[in-house]
Amino acid sequence: MSKKGRKLLHVVSWIAFIIYLILMVYFLFFCEQLGRTPSDRYHYNLKPFTEIKRYMGHVEEIGYFGVALNLFGNVVCFMPLGFVLPILSHRKWGVIRITIVSFLSSCVIEVVQLVTKLGSCDVDDIILNTLGGLTGYILFVVCSKIYRATIRNCK
């Protein structure tokens, strides 16, 4: 890729990342349709896999869409983090670093939700978000290999 192409990719990636962060903050803290309003009856979960098991065991009551939104939504929500960070940073990113950054970012979000009582603090969200960041990074690695192989074959 030319120097101009790399610079354009870097700028577009920053713009996409900023939009992603704005949307994430909105959906995690302000979206009323997802129950992001202060409540006297605040719910939190600090026991791993409790909510995941509850969602899986009560599909009929919650509905398939509600289960998918909670479980897959938490994974998908963090995939851009694992995909875009290696593009934005000149650091060498790896599985461990992405996992740690995803985990810590999710912990910050859950603590803010606990303190502000917006959304719900759930250790299962940390697990699913971390998995999402890791999945995004794996997707980045696969796309990078495909891109490099394509460039090599075009020469």
PDB file of C-alpha atoms in Angstrom:
ATOM      1  CA  MET A   1       0.000   0.000   0.000  1.00  0.00           C
ATOM      2  CA  SER A   2       1.317   3.430  -0.865  1.00  0.00           C
ATOM      3  CA  LYS A   3       2.157   5.981   1.797  1.00  0.00           C
ATOM      4  CA  LYS A   4      -0.868   8.037   0.743  1.00  0.00           C
ATOM      5  CA  GLY A   5      -3.112   4.950   0.974  1.00  0.00           C
ATOM      6  CA  ARG A   6      -1.839   4.125   4.472  1.00  0.00           C
ATOM      7  CA  LYS A   7      -2.456   7.692   5.615  1.00  0.00           C
ATOM      8  CA  LEU A   8      -5.999   7.628   4.209  1.00  0.00           C
ATOM      9  CA  LEU A   9      -6.674   4.283   5.939  1.00  0.00           C
ATOM     10  CA  HIS A  10      -5.369   5.730   9.194  1.00  0.00           C
ATOM     11  CA  VAL A  11      -7.615   8.828   8.952  1.00  0.00           C
ATOM     12  CA  VAL A  12     -10.697   6.787   7.977  1.00  0.00           C
ATOM     13  CA  SER A  13      -9.974   4.361  10.827  1.00  0.00           C
ATOM     14  CA  TRP A  14      -9.782   7.227  13.344  1.00  0.00           C
ATOM     15  CA  ILE A  15     -13.076   8.679  12.118  1.00  0.00           C
ATOM     16  CA  ALA A  16     -14.746   5.247  12.282  1.00  0.00           C
ATOM     17  CA  PHE A  17     -13.306   4.646  15.753  1.00  0.00           C
ATOM     18  CA  ILE A  18     -14.594   7.988  17.080  1.00  0.00           C
ATOM     19  CA  ILE A  19     -18.071   7.277  15.650  1.00  0.00           C
ATOM     20  CA  TYR A  20     -17.910   3.807  17.222  1.00  0.00           C
ATOM     21  CA  LEU A  21     -17.026   5.265  20.645  1.00  0.00           C
ATOM     22  CA  ILE A  22     -19.850   7.827  20.452  1.00  0.00           C
ATOM     23  CA  LEU A  23     -22.373   5.124  19.519  1.00  0.00           C
ATOM     24  CA  MET A  24     -21.076   2.818  22.247  1.00  0.00           C
ATOM     25  CA  VAL A  25     -21.436   5.517  24.910  1.00  0.00           C
ATOM     26  CA  TYR A  26     -24.950   6.307  23.682  1.00  0.00           C
ATOM     27  CA  PHE A  27     -26.148   2.682  23.669  1.00  0.00           C
ATOM     28  CA  LEU A  28     -24.458   1.790  26.970  1.00  0.00           C
ATOM     29  CA  PHE A  29     -25.535   4.828  28.976  1.00  0.00           C
ATOM     30  CA  PHE A  30     -28.310   6.842  27.314  1.00  0.00           C
ATOM     31  CA  CYS A  31     -30.514   4.636  25.083  1.00  0.00           C
ATOM     32  CA  GLU A  32     -33.904   4.537  26.817  1.00  0.00           C
ATOM     33  CA  GLN A  33     -35.087   1.618  24.636  1.00  0.00           C
ATOM     34  CA  LEU A  34     -32.386  -0.509  26.274  1.00  0.00           C
ATOM     35  CA  GLY A  35     -33.386   0.543  29.786  1.00  0.00           C
ATOM     36  CA  ARG A  36     -30.667   3.143  30.243  1.00  0.00           C
ATOM     37  CA  THR A  37     -32.566   5.338  32.663  1.00  0.00           C
ATOM     38  CA  PRO A  38     -31.889   5.797  36.378  1.00  0.00           C
ATOM     39  CA  SER A  39     -34.012   3.510  38.507  1.00  0.00           C
ATOM     40  CA  ASP A  40     -34.675   2.910  42.187  1.00  0.00           C
ATOM     41  CA  ARG A  41     -34.567  -0.832  41.441  1.00  0.00           C
ATOM     42  CA  TYR A  42     -30.997  -1.182  40.172  1.00  0.00           C
ATOM     43  CA  HIS A  43     -29.830  -4.682  39.191  1.00  0.00           C
ATOM     44  CA  TYR A  44     -26.246  -5.894  39.153  1.00  0.00           C
ATOM     45  CA  ASN A  45     -24.585  -9.296  38.850  1.00  0.00           C
ATOM     46  CA  LEU A  46     -21.119 -10.162  40.157  1.00  0.00           C
ATOM     47  CA  LYS A  47     -21.362 -13.952  39.764  1.00  0.00           C
ATOM     48  CA  PRO A  48     -19.883 -15.197  36.453  1.00  0.00           C
ATOM     49  CA  PHE A  49     -22.234 -16.880  33.944  1.00  0.00           C
ATOM     50  CA  THR A  50     -25.387 -16.206  36.027  1.00  0.00           C
ATOM     51  CA  GLU A  51     -27.064 -13.929  33.493  1.00  0.00           C
ATOM     52  CA  ILE A  52     -25.829 -15.960  30.519  1.00  0.00           C
ATOM     53  CA  LYS A  53     -27.435 -19.107  32.017  1.00  0.00           C
ATOM     54  CA  ARG A  54     -30.589 -17.160  32.880  1.00  0.00           C
ATOM     55  CA  TYR A  55     -30.928 -15.863  29.330  1.00  0.00           C
ATOM     56  CA  MET A  56     -30.290 -19.305  27.823  1.00  0.00           C
ATOM     57  CA  GLY A  57     -32.742 -20.965  30.218  1.00  0.00           C
ATOM     58  CA  HIS A  58     -35.552 -18.467  29.692  1.00  0.00           C
ATOM     59  CA  VAL A  59     -35.561 -18.012  25.928  1.00  0.00           C
ATOM     60  CA  GLU A  60     -39.322 -18.519  25.777  1.00  0.00           C
ATOM     61  CA  GLU A  61     -40.049 -15.713  28.259  1.00  0.00           C
ATOM     62  CA  ILE A  62     -37.351 -13.301  27.088  1.00  0.00           C
ATOM     63  CA  GLY A  63     -37.673 -14.085  23.399  1.00  0.00           C
ATOM     64  CA  TYR A  64     -35.000 -15.031  20.884  1.00  0.00           C
ATOM     65  CA  PHE A  65     -34.377 -11.405  19.949  1.00  0.00           C
ATOM     66  CA  GLY A  66     -33.804 -10.396  23.582  1.00  0.00           C
ATOM     67  CA  VAL A  67     -31.404 -13.270  24.152  1.00  0.00           C
ATOM     68  CA  ALA A  68     -29.499 -12.556  20.927  1.00  0.00           C
ATOM     69  CA  LEU A  69     -29.376  -8.830  21.687  1.00  0.00           C
ATOM     70  CA  ASN A  70     -27.868  -9.422  25.109  1.00  0.00           C
ATOM     71  CA  LEU A  71     -25.453 -12.249  24.348  1.00  0.00           C
ATOM     72  CA  PHE A  72     -24.337 -11.458  20.801  1.00  0.00           C
ATOM     73  CA  GLY A  73     -24.764  -7.709  21.250  1.00  0.00           C
ATOM     74  CA  ASN A  74     -22.126  -7.676  23.979  1.00  0.00           C
ATOM     75  CA  VAL A  75     -19.722  -9.626  21.777  1.00  0.00           C
ATOM     76  CA  VAL A  76     -20.378  -7.571  18.626  1.00  0.00           C
ATOM     77  CA  CYS A  77     -20.165  -4.310  20.588  1.00  0.00           C
ATOM     78  CA  PHE A  78     -16.481  -4.889  21.330  1.00  0.00           C
ATOM     79  CA  MET A  79     -15.403  -6.437  18.019  1.00  0.00           C
ATOM     80  CA  PRO A  80     -14.503  -3.042  16.490  1.00  0.00           C
ATOM     81  CA  LEU A  81     -12.166  -2.394  19.418  1.00  0.00           C
ATOM     82  CA  GLY A  82     -10.136  -5.519  18.645  1.00  0.00           C
ATOM     83  CA  PHE A  83     -10.218  -4.842  14.898  1.00  0.00           C
ATOM     84  CA  VAL A  84      -9.420  -1.124  14.762  1.00  0.00           C
ATOM     85  CA  LEU A  85      -6.830  -0.727  17.555  1.00  0.00           C
ATOM     86  CA  PRO A  86      -4.097  -2.520  15.576  1.00  0.00           C
ATOM     87  CA  ILE A  87      -4.803  -0.232  12.609  1.00  0.00           C
ATOM     88  CA  LEU A  88      -4.695   2.969  14.691  1.00  0.00           C
ATOM     89  CA  SER A  89      -1.632   2.180  16.751  1.00  0.00           C
ATOM     90  CA  HIS A  90       1.942   1.700  15.663  1.00  0.00           C
ATOM     91  CA  ARG A  91       2.435  -0.740  18.540  1.00  0.00           C
ATOM     92  CA  LYS A  92       2.663  -4.446  18.007  1.00  0.00           C
ATOM     93  CA  TRP A  93      -0.718  -5.814  19.030  1.00  0.00           C
ATOM     94  CA  GLY A  94      -1.235  -9.415  19.975  1.00  0.00           C
ATOM     95  CA  VAL A  95      -3.867 -11.635  21.493  1.00  0.00           C
ATOM     96  CA  ILE A  96      -2.794 -10.937  25.073  1.00  0.00           C
ATOM     97  CA  ARG A  97      -2.637  -7.145  24.704  1.00  0.00           C
ATOM     98  CA  ILE A  98      -6.013  -6.955  22.922  1.00  0.00           C
ATOM     99  CA  THR A  99      -7.568  -9.240  25.537  1.00  0.00           C
ATOM    100  CA  ILE A 100      -6.235  -7.083  28.384  1.00  0.00           C
ATOM    101  CA  VAL A 101      -7.379  -3.811  26.756  1.00  0.00           C
ATOM    102  CA  SER A 102     -10.831  -5.277  26.003  1.00  0.00           C
ATOM    103  CA  PHE A 103     -11.136  -6.611  29.547  1.00  0.00           C
ATOM    104  CA  LEU A 104     -10.055  -3.335  31.188  1.00  0.00           C
ATOM    105  CA  SER A 105     -12.272  -1.224  28.889  1.00  0.00           C
ATOM    106  CA  SER A 106     -15.248  -3.410  29.746  1.00  0.00           C
ATOM    107  CA  CYS A 107     -14.442  -3.200  33.475  1.00  0.00           C
ATOM    108  CA  VAL A 108     -14.422   0.605  33.271  1.00  0.00           C
ATOM    109  CA  ILE A 109     -17.814   0.588  31.532  1.00  0.00           C
ATOM    110  CA  GLU A 110     -19.331  -1.782  34.089  1.00  0.00           C
ATOM    111  CA  VAL A 111     -18.004   0.252  37.038  1.00  0.00           C
ATOM    112  CA  VAL A 112     -19.429   3.450  35.500  1.00  0.00           C
ATOM    113  CA  GLN A 113     -22.759   1.663  35.057  1.00  0.00           C
ATOM    114  CA  LEU A 114     -22.646   0.529  38.695  1.00  0.00           C
ATOM    115  CA  VAL A 115     -21.817   3.997  40.031  1.00  0.00           C
ATOM    116  CA  THR A 116     -24.263   5.905  37.798  1.00  0.00           C
ATOM    117  CA  LYS A 117     -26.931   3.172  37.960  1.00  0.00           C
ATOM    118  CA  LEU A 118     -27.412   3.464  34.198  1.00  0.00           C
ATOM    119  CA  GLY A 119     -27.645   0.133  32.416  1.00  0.00           C
ATOM    120  CA  SER A 120     -26.675  -2.766  34.629  1.00  0.00           C
ATOM    121  CA  CYS A 121     -23.326  -3.844  35.999  1.00  0.00           C
ATOM    122  CA  ASP A 122     -22.840  -7.464  34.980  1.00  0.00           C
ATOM    123  CA  VAL A 123     -19.691  -9.564  35.158  1.00  0.00           C
ATOM    124  CA  ASP A 124     -21.075 -11.610  32.252  1.00  0.00           C
ATOM    125  CA  ASP A 125     -20.911  -8.471  30.103  1.00  0.00           C
ATOM    126  CA  ILE A 126     -17.191  -8.252  30.888  1.00  0.00           C
ATOM    127  CA  ILE A 127     -16.750 -11.856  29.746  1.00  0.00           C
ATOM    128  CA  LEU A 128     -18.747 -11.322  26.539  1.00  0.00           C
ATOM    129  CA  ASN A 129     -17.140  -7.943  25.765  1.00  0.00           C
ATOM    130  CA  THR A 130     -13.654  -9.372  26.215  1.00  0.00           C
ATOM    131  CA  LEU A 131     -14.598 -12.231  23.882  1.00  0.00           C
ATOM    132  CA  GLY A 132     -15.808  -9.607  21.398  1.00  0.00           C
ATOM    133  CA  GLY A 133     -12.514  -7.702  21.474  1.00  0.00           C
ATOM    134  CA  LEU A 134     -10.629 -10.953  20.980  1.00  0.00           C
ATOM    135  CA  THR A 135     -12.943 -11.952  18.103  1.00  0.00           C
ATOM    136  CA  GLY A 136     -12.398  -8.561  16.459  1.00  0.00           C
ATOM    137  CA  TYR A 137      -8.633  -9.008  16.700  1.00  0.00           C
ATOM    138  CA  ILE A 138      -8.817 -12.502  15.175  1.00  0.00           C
ATOM    139  CA  LEU A 139     -10.894 -11.030  12.345  1.00  0.00           C
ATOM    140  CA  PHE A 140      -8.234  -8.309  11.911  1.00  0.00           C
ATOM    141  CA  VAL A 141      -5.463 -10.934  11.675  1.00  0.00           C
ATOM    142  CA  VAL A 142      -7.436 -12.962   9.113  1.00  0.00           C
ATOM    143  CA  CYS A 143      -8.225  -9.858   7.019  1.00  0.00           C
ATOM    144  CA  SER A 144      -4.563  -8.763   7.192  1.00  0.00           C
ATOM    145  CA  LYS A 145      -3.382 -12.144   5.940  1.00  0.00           C
ATOM    146  CA  ILE A 146      -5.922 -12.121   3.108  1.00  0.00           C
ATOM    147  CA  TYR A 147      -4.893  -8.573   2.186  1.00  0.00           C
ATOM    148  CA  ARG A 148      -1.173  -9.422   2.187  1.00  0.00           C
ATOM    149  CA  ALA A 149      -1.768 -12.564   0.113  1.00  0.00           C
ATOM    150  CA  THR A 150      -3.850 -10.569  -2.370  1.00  0.00           C
ATOM    151  CA  ILE A 151      -1.157  -7.880  -2.694  1.00  0.00           C
ATOM    152  CA  ARG A 152       1.524 -10.522  -3.222  1.00  0.00           C
ATOM    153  CA  ASN A 153      -0.523 -12.249  -5.928  1.00  0.00           C
ATOM    154  CA  CYS A 154      -1.187  -8.970  -7.732  1.00  0.00           C
ATOM    155  CA  LYS A 155       2.530  -8.177  -8.155  1.00  0.00           C
TER     156      LYS A 155
END
